[in-house]
Amino acid sequence: MTVTAPALAEVTSSNAALRAFLHGLPGVDKVGADARAAALGTRSIKTTAKAMAIELAISMVDLTTLEGADTPGKVRGLATKALRPDPMDPSCPPTAAVCVYPSMVSVAKEMTKGTSVKVASVATAFPSGQASLKVKLDDVRDAVEAGADEIDMVINRGAFLSGRYLEVYDEIVAIKGVCGDARLKVIMETGELVTYDNVRRASWLSMLAGGDFIKTSTGKVQPAATPPVTLIMLEAVRDFLIATGRQVGVKPAGGIRTSKDAIKYLVLVNETVGDGWLDPHWFRFGASSVLNDLLMQRNKIKTGHYSGPDYVTLD
Amino acid sequence: MAIFEYAPAPESRSIVNIKPSYGLFIDGDFVDGAGSFKSISPASEEVLAEISEASEADVDRAVAAARRAYEQVWGPMPGAERAKYLFRIARIIQERARELAVLESLDNGKPIRESRDVDVPLVAAHFFYYAGWADKLEHAGFGPHPRPHGVAGQIIPWNFPLLMLAWKIAPALACGNTVVLKPAETTPLTALLFAEICQQAELPPGVVNIVTGAGATGAAIVNHPDVDKVAFTGSTEVGRIIARAVAGTGKKVTLELGGKAANIVFEDAPVDQAVEGIVNGIFFNQGHVCCAGSRLLVQESVADEVLESLKRRMATLRVGDPLDKNTDIGAINSAEQLARIKELTAAGAQEGAEAWSPPCELPARGFWFAPTIFTGVSQAHRIAREEIFGPVLSILTFRTPAEAVEKANNTPYGLSAGIWTEKGSRILAVADQLRAGVVWANTFNKFDPASPFGGYKESGYGREGGRHGLEAYLAH
């Protein structure tokens, strides 16, 4: 992308300017993007590479529970697992974060204090985002005050799809303004944006507004994360870094269930943006069940045999 | 060292049983030829097998067997019965797909990812497709009673050994012809395995005959008086010799020859996918593709951006062991071809174009060439005019659609072209003006048995694939 920083300041001066900029981004050919993601999905990751990828994937998991039935006890259990995913093996790395609703942030924070495991909280009337800006801002403030290190917000898809890009932008800017030191993950809900052109535009819009991460999905809408959508987001953060010098993280969330899935995403990262993003600070998996499969595969590599689902904890 | 290094992931070669020596496949049996030569793996220079070399007398035996089979069995057989054999062959190809893919990669040097995911599936698809036509020929648009020619002599190149065999044999057999096919001398092994598949399918003896050898064997086929139809894929130089040889003989001929395709990237192209298309266009199969997008024409306003993206993408290409499942670019097929690529790239540098290759370590043994792009290329440079047939891309720029069309057409060839733009009307307008047999829009090097393929000008004549591909094997 040949975009200069001063030019970028102007693109958010009006909805028309922002629209012109977003629609001026190179298009995405769906057939080609799907084919590229599928081709990278055929990479064969074996032996030492597989062991390394599984270790890295575990350290990138945002271990998540976002259920109406969540209780402090369940969140404590989840945090315990995040800190020591394999109770029988202290050499297993902790996950990157636990991801909970705002009401559970203080419980999670108590458990993870003084460790590397972050507490991420969904906010802004998650998952639909159907609330006033005032309510969304209060939601974020609550989570931040309770100790959240990261905020996972949802964008206003209704405004985005009807072309009110500046409204979406202003909302992200306002939310970033109350995040304090917390890193802001912007959930675009790509399953509702539908087209790949929209995914690219929403990615740029979220980054321009100050998002520290762009994230595919809430996990409440199908389809959630897919390899081609993640590929397009990786291309966007790569181009944004070149254009602005600022690095933004990527988080596919939802639908990533097996180690094989996770490794495919790491291949996408490796061959699209490379080493710079192969780090839990810049790439995350929003998932829960994938962790157990990663642990079973890790055990298999270490011991040479499968232990079975009774040897990993159910949460 | 990179964080995520892929460990070696070699496909096992134990699935394929390569014999120490192979005879000629004539009249349903393997028989010894007059001479012999060796087929090597271009990735390691290891000798794979000793191959019989067919003399004029051997070719004569093969043509006689084909004639007998045509007159007594295959010609009179109802189309629905011929179809059964072709369906059976297609299914056996699918069943033995891994074996064929490994053998193709060993003998040709192409990455297993391509032989496994592109070549062999397309081979099976061609047999399935033409099997379906065998009993419907009177509805193909070539008159109410189309008849086969008789014996077809077919000569195929080394770049897609098994796929070119399928392009030739499937339509010929579907139409009721019998064949004498010569695979290239550097890549005979999958054709010989195909001969075993014909035995396994219990194809009547003589319907398919495989004679191995070099130019002299090919000449014996072309010049044989009892061959009714010649089909050739290969260099324009040899194509000319064949055209001269068959002139005035009454033999039917189709030629699929060289190319110097333009891949045209407009400023409103989907850049990331266009870059993939450029890479696929020229580095697929080491650039050993007659329809390769070997000339990139990029609109000046996005040239820097596209070039930068292309270089970044090329740095991720994995060159090496063809049997490693993560290899993107394999070995150059022969020492001779490598020398030709080196000669032309040296000429490019000498004429003032600037070469660039990503850092990549090439294996010590075998025939290798790093993926290379040339910038600062003009229409007058040899690398913009001659077919390199290797992983070498010449990059030129243009400012207007008219200039793009003019440059794209300014070549003695006309096999294929690519257009990259988000604007549908531009695709149609430009495609209409390009003198190329195949025009891809927002993709490149996509093949399908239902789609006809063939060239304008020095790229040859006749069409292969689709309903059009039947015409070459029918008298009407």
GROMACS .gro file of C-alpha atoms in nm, chain B residues 3 21 26 70-71 169 173 195 211 264 288 338 373 383 409:
model
   15
  318ILE     CA    1   1.078  -1.883   1.422
  336SER     CA    2   1.446  -5.165  -1.700
  341ILE     CA    3   0.339  -5.286  -2.810
  385TYR     CA    4  -0.840  -5.032  -3.486
  386GLU     CA    5  -0.980  -5.252  -3.761
  484ILE     CA    6  -0.502  -4.051  -2.543
  488LEU     CA    7  -0.972  -4.343  -2.769
  510ALA     CA    8   0.077  -4.890  -1.996
  526VAL     CA    9   0.716  -4.633  -2.771
  579ILE     CA   10  -0.169  -0.800  -1.766
  603HIS     CA   11   0.804  -2.535  -1.773
  653LEU     CA   12   1.900  -2.561  -1.755
  688ILE     CA   13   1.245  -1.168  -1.224
  698ILE     CA   14   1.388  -1.232  -2.273
  724ASN     CA   15  -0.012  -0.911  -2.896
   0.00000   0.00000   0.00000
